[in-house]
């Protein structure tokens, strides 16, 4: 398979990039700017792709930002800080970007087919299934069928190898593969260091703890 993989610069997509490359797939990494409030993770994506010697492209679709209501894109919606131990389904709802993976994978598929590649990949995982419907297996399957029909390419694949793995499983795998996690970026707030309080920072911390892997991240708070 020749695969275009979405790379955000976070833990999950960086691990996926390493896994695809080490598994012997021909890989291109694609980072899409859709109006995120900060660009820190894009810098991480670039560095990670360079580190593992994968062709990297960044496309700026920040013109979409006014259309997408989410705490990740709108300055009038605050990014939630979450308590350490809570089920925060409702808190996380504001971080949903409507139809995000449909949009991003659609573009990735167009890029893949234009280069005679036959698959796209993204790092949907089990821990995200509750809040983010476009990280569920049913969506992966339906999108694969839709892309095959849309392009008359019955062999086209949507890979989501982490869809049944937790974030801790991903960290364990990435640790084994030698993913340079100190170069990845998770914090929704940007800045010089990870804030340690937003939902994304909390999940990052928890994943390292659960995986039993040392967390190389410098947080503002502990
Ligand atoms: Zn944060």
Tab-separated table of C-alpha atoms and ligand atoms in Angstrom:
chain	number	residue	atom	x	y	z
A	1	UNK	CA	0.000	0.000	0.000
A	2	UNK	CA	1.007	3.601	-0.667
A	3	UNK	CA	-0.460	5.763	2.043
A	4	UNK	CA	-1.137	9.441	2.708
A	5	UNK	CA	-1.365	9.819	6.491
A	6	UNK	CA	-2.779	12.775	8.382
A	7	UNK	CA	-0.176	14.239	10.710
A	8	UNK	CA	-1.211	16.791	13.326
A	9	UNK	CA	2.021	16.745	15.318
A	10	UNK	CA	0.419	15.086	18.345
A	11	UNK	CA	1.132	11.724	19.942
A	12	UNK	CA	-1.343	9.624	18.005
A	13	UNK	CA	-0.651	10.753	14.453
A	14	UNK	CA	3.127	10.804	15.054
A	15	UNK	CA	3.003	7.215	16.310
A	16	UNK	CA	0.928	6.244	13.290
A	17	UNK	CA	3.483	7.816	10.950
A	18	UNK	CA	6.288	5.837	12.602
A	19	UNK	CA	4.233	2.641	12.530
A	20	UNK	CA	3.408	2.996	8.817
A	21	UNK	CA	6.992	3.781	7.865
A	22	UNK	CA	8.460	0.970	9.967
A	23	UNK	CA	5.852	-1.436	8.574
A	24	UNK	CA	7.299	-0.806	5.126
A	25	UNK	CA	4.513	1.247	3.569
A	26	UNK	CA	5.369	4.021	1.164
A	27	UNK	CA	4.186	7.105	3.080
A	28	UNK	CA	3.469	10.778	2.562
A	29	UNK	CA	2.461	12.892	5.551
A	30	UNK	CA	-0.169	15.607	5.206
A	31	UNK	CA	-0.807	18.369	7.737
A	32	UNK	CA	-3.919	20.441	7.234
A	33	UNK	CA	-4.476	23.806	8.890
A	34	UNK	CA	-8.215	24.284	9.363
A	35	UNK	CA	-8.137	27.372	11.541
A	36	UNK	CA	-6.706	25.959	14.796
A	37	UNK	CA	-5.991	28.781	17.221
A	38	UNK	CA	-2.281	28.051	17.360
A	39	UNK	CA	0.371	26.768	14.972
A	40	UNK	CA	2.678	25.108	17.507
A	41	UNK	CA	1.535	21.591	16.524
A	42	UNK	CA	2.219	22.290	12.847
A	43	UNK	CA	5.850	23.006	13.690
A	44	UNK	CA	5.928	19.660	15.529
A	45	UNK	CA	4.445	17.836	12.536
A	46	UNK	CA	7.150	19.248	10.271
A	47	UNK	CA	9.946	18.233	12.644
A	48	UNK	CA	8.579	14.709	13.195
A	49	UNK	CA	8.203	14.045	9.462
A	50	UNK	CA	11.727	15.272	8.858
A	51	UNK	CA	13.052	13.121	11.700
A	52	UNK	CA	11.748	9.912	10.111
A	53	UNK	CA	12.508	11.100	6.573
A	54	UNK	CA	8.971	11.178	5.195
A	55	UNK	CA	7.745	13.556	2.511
A	56	UNK	CA	5.670	16.217	4.298
A	57	UNK	CA	3.125	18.639	2.910
A	58	UNK	CA	1.187	21.288	4.765
A	59	UNK	CA	-1.930	22.792	3.274
A	60	UNK	CA	-3.502	25.911	4.688
A	61	UNK	CA	-7.291	25.790	4.758
A	62	UNK	CA	-7.609	28.347	7.514
A	63	UNK	CA	-10.152	30.143	5.331
A	64	UNK	CA	-12.551	27.464	6.634
A	65	UNK	CA	-12.240	28.794	10.165
A	66	UNK	CA	-15.324	31.081	10.106
A	67	UNK	CA	-17.436	28.072	9.078
A	68	UNK	CA	-16.316	25.755	11.886
A	69	UNK	CA	-17.709	26.320	15.352
A	70	UNK	CA	-15.373	24.736	17.901
A	71	UNK	CA	-13.236	25.774	20.841
A	72	UNK	CA	-10.242	24.761	18.716
A	73	UNK	CA	-11.034	27.296	16.003
A	74	UNK	CA	-13.088	30.104	17.572
A	75	UNK	CA	-11.643	32.698	19.869
A	76	UNK	CA	-15.131	33.279	21.306
A	77	UNK	CA	-15.331	29.674	22.567
A	78	UNK	CA	-12.994	29.001	25.468
A	79	UNK	CA	-10.799	25.879	25.596
A	80	UNK	CA	-11.897	23.928	28.678
A	81	UNK	CA	-9.562	23.244	31.578
A	82	UNK	CA	-10.648	19.989	33.153
A	83	UNK	CA	-10.216	18.595	36.646
A	84	UNK	CA	-7.764	15.747	36.988
A	85	UNK	CA	-10.175	12.885	37.417
A	86	UNK	CA	-13.534	13.347	35.784
A	87	UNK	CA	-15.673	11.944	33.082
A	88	UNK	CA	-15.752	15.117	31.010
A	89	UNK	CA	-17.895	14.209	28.037
A	90	UNK	CA	-19.876	17.451	28.208
A	91	UNK	CA	-16.764	19.567	28.690
A	92	UNK	CA	-15.168	18.067	25.607
A	93	UNK	CA	-18.154	18.679	23.364
A	94	UNK	CA	-16.900	22.225	22.638
A	95	UNK	CA	-13.667	20.774	21.214
A	96	UNK	CA	-15.505	18.859	18.499
A	97	UNK	CA	-14.826	20.355	15.058
A	98	UNK	CA	-17.882	19.597	12.940
A	99	UNK	CA	-17.209	16.954	10.283
A	100	UNK	CA	-13.439	17.342	10.764
A	101	UNK	CA	-12.137	13.939	9.762
A	102	UNK	CA	-14.544	13.722	6.836
A	103	UNK	CA	-13.110	16.999	5.515
A	104	UNK	CA	-9.461	16.135	6.237
A	105	UNK	CA	-9.596	12.571	4.891
A	106	UNK	CA	-11.471	13.722	1.815
A	107	UNK	CA	-8.608	16.074	0.991
A	108	UNK	CA	-6.028	13.418	1.897
A	109	UNK	CA	-7.765	10.983	-0.477
A	110	UNK	CA	-7.720	13.500	-3.328
A	111	UNK	CA	-3.998	14.037	-2.702
A	112	UNK	CA	-3.395	10.267	-2.531
A	113	UNK	CA	-5.203	9.514	-5.783
A	114	UNK	CA	-3.450	12.413	-7.522
A	115	UNK	CA	-0.143	10.720	-6.638
A	116	UNK	CA	-1.305	7.229	-7.551
A	117	UNK	CA	-1.413	6.210	-3.906
A	118	UNK	CA	-4.131	3.814	-2.809
A	119	UNK	CA	-4.800	4.540	0.861
A	120	UNK	CA	-5.249	7.219	3.475
A	121	UNK	CA	-4.598	6.782	7.196
A	122	UNK	CA	-5.472	8.614	10.381
A	123	UNK	CA	-4.966	8.000	14.063
A	124	UNK	CA	-8.531	7.547	15.309
A	125	UNK	CA	-8.410	5.625	18.577
A	126	UNK	CA	-10.667	3.966	21.113
A	127	UNK	CA	-10.327	6.671	23.777
A	128	UNK	CA	-11.857	9.254	21.386
A	129	UNK	CA	-14.883	7.245	20.319
A	130	UNK	CA	-17.294	8.704	22.892
A	131	UNK	CA	-16.944	12.376	22.043
A	132	UNK	CA	-15.752	12.280	18.435
A	133	UNK	CA	-18.078	10.272	16.171
A	134	UNK	CA	-15.649	10.533	13.252
A	135	UNK	CA	-13.170	8.415	15.230
A	136	UNK	CA	-15.427	5.342	15.283
A	137	UNK	CA	-15.036	2.165	13.281
A	138	UNK	CA	-18.428	2.620	11.594
A	139	UNK	CA	-17.279	5.936	10.152
A	140	UNK	CA	-13.963	4.485	8.935
A	141	UNK	CA	-15.794	1.735	7.094
A	142	UNK	CA	-18.464	4.020	5.604
A	143	UNK	CA	-15.857	6.538	4.424
A	144	UNK	CA	-13.814	3.798	2.767
A	145	UNK	CA	-16.864	2.699	0.778
A	146	UNK	CA	-17.711	6.319	-0.088
A	147	UNK	CA	-14.163	7.045	-1.329
A	148	UNK	CA	-14.145	3.857	-3.412
A	149	UNK	CA	-17.422	4.868	-5.054
A	150	UNK	CA	-16.495	8.531	-5.419
A	151	UNK	CA	-13.309	7.655	-7.294
A	152	UNK	CA	-14.210	4.369	-8.958
A	153	UNK	CA	-11.332	2.785	-7.058
A	154	UNK	CA	-12.608	-0.417	-5.391
A	155	UNK	CA	-9.119	-1.057	-3.977
A	156	UNK	CA	-8.901	2.258	-2.101
A	157	UNK	CA	-8.391	1.853	1.652
A	158	UNK	CA	-8.933	3.953	4.751
A	159	UNK	CA	-6.503	2.768	7.423
A	160	UNK	CA	-7.223	3.399	11.086
A	161	UNK	CA	-5.080	0.767	12.784
A	162	UNK	CA	-5.504	2.319	16.248
A	163	UNK	CA	-9.298	2.395	16.181
A	164	UNK	CA	-9.499	-0.316	18.855
A	165	UNK	CA	-6.429	0.835	20.810
A	166	UNK	CA	-6.439	3.233	23.753
A	167	UNK	CA	-4.137	6.239	23.889
A	168	UNK	CA	-2.011	4.348	26.445
A	169	UNK	CA	-1.643	1.433	23.985
A	170	UNK	CA	-0.486	3.944	21.366
A	171	UNK	CA	2.135	5.424	23.719
A	172	UNK	CA	3.420	1.940	24.538
A	173	UNK	CA	3.710	1.131	20.826
A	174	UNK	CA	5.362	4.469	20.045
A	175	UNK	CA	7.850	4.018	22.853
A	176	UNK	CA	8.806	0.677	21.301
A	177	UNK	CA	9.105	2.290	17.838
A	178	UNK	CA	11.247	5.129	19.178
A	179	UNK	CA	8.831	7.979	18.463
A	180	UNK	CA	10.468	11.197	19.747
A	181	UNK	CA	7.536	12.205	21.966
A	182	UNK	CA	9.425	15.195	23.325
A	183	UNK	CA	8.985	16.735	19.863
A	184	UNK	CA	5.224	16.132	19.670
A	185	UNK	CA	2.624	18.685	20.686
A	186	UNK	CA	-0.780	18.059	22.285
A	187	UNK	CA	-1.779	21.249	24.105
A	188	UNK	CA	-4.831	23.010	22.702
A	189	UNK	CA	-3.508	26.342	23.920
A	190	UNK	CA	-0.214	26.624	22.044
A	191	UNK	CA	2.401	28.649	23.894
A	192	UNK	CA	5.960	27.744	24.810
A	193	UNK	CA	5.158	24.764	27.020
A	194	UNK	CA	2.221	22.386	27.455
A	195	UNK	CA	-0.307	24.019	29.822
A	196	UNK	CA	-0.930	20.744	31.680
A	197	UNK	CA	-4.596	21.625	32.313
A	198	UNK	CA	-6.552	21.502	29.085
A	199	UNK	CA	-8.327	18.276	28.194
A	200	UNK	CA	-5.688	17.377	25.633
A	201	UNK	CA	-2.808	17.870	28.107
A	202	UNK	CA	-4.690	15.787	30.708
A	203	UNK	CA	-5.119	12.961	28.249
A	204	UNK	CA	-1.478	13.161	27.232
A	205	UNK	CA	-0.353	12.885	30.858
A	206	UNK	CA	-2.764	10.079	31.607
A	207	UNK	CA	-1.681	8.084	28.550
A	208	UNK	CA	1.978	8.097	29.638
A	209	UNK	CA	0.993	7.160	33.197
A	210	UNK	CA	-1.237	4.295	32.095
A	211	UNK	CA	1.350	3.076	29.599
A	212	UNK	CA	4.085	3.083	32.235
A	213	UNK	CA	6.279	5.104	29.871
A	214	UNK	CA	8.277	8.121	31.147
A	215	UNK	CA	6.618	11.372	30.027
A	216	UNK	CA	9.248	13.664	28.429
A	217	UNK	CA	6.864	16.645	28.329
A	218	UNK	CA	7.590	19.898	30.177
A	219	UNK	CA	4.269	21.111	31.609
A	220	UNK	CA	3.531	24.554	33.013
A	221	UNK	CA	1.789	22.939	35.969
A	222	UNK	CA	2.097	19.517	37.532
B	1	LIG	ZN1	-2.828	22.163	27.429
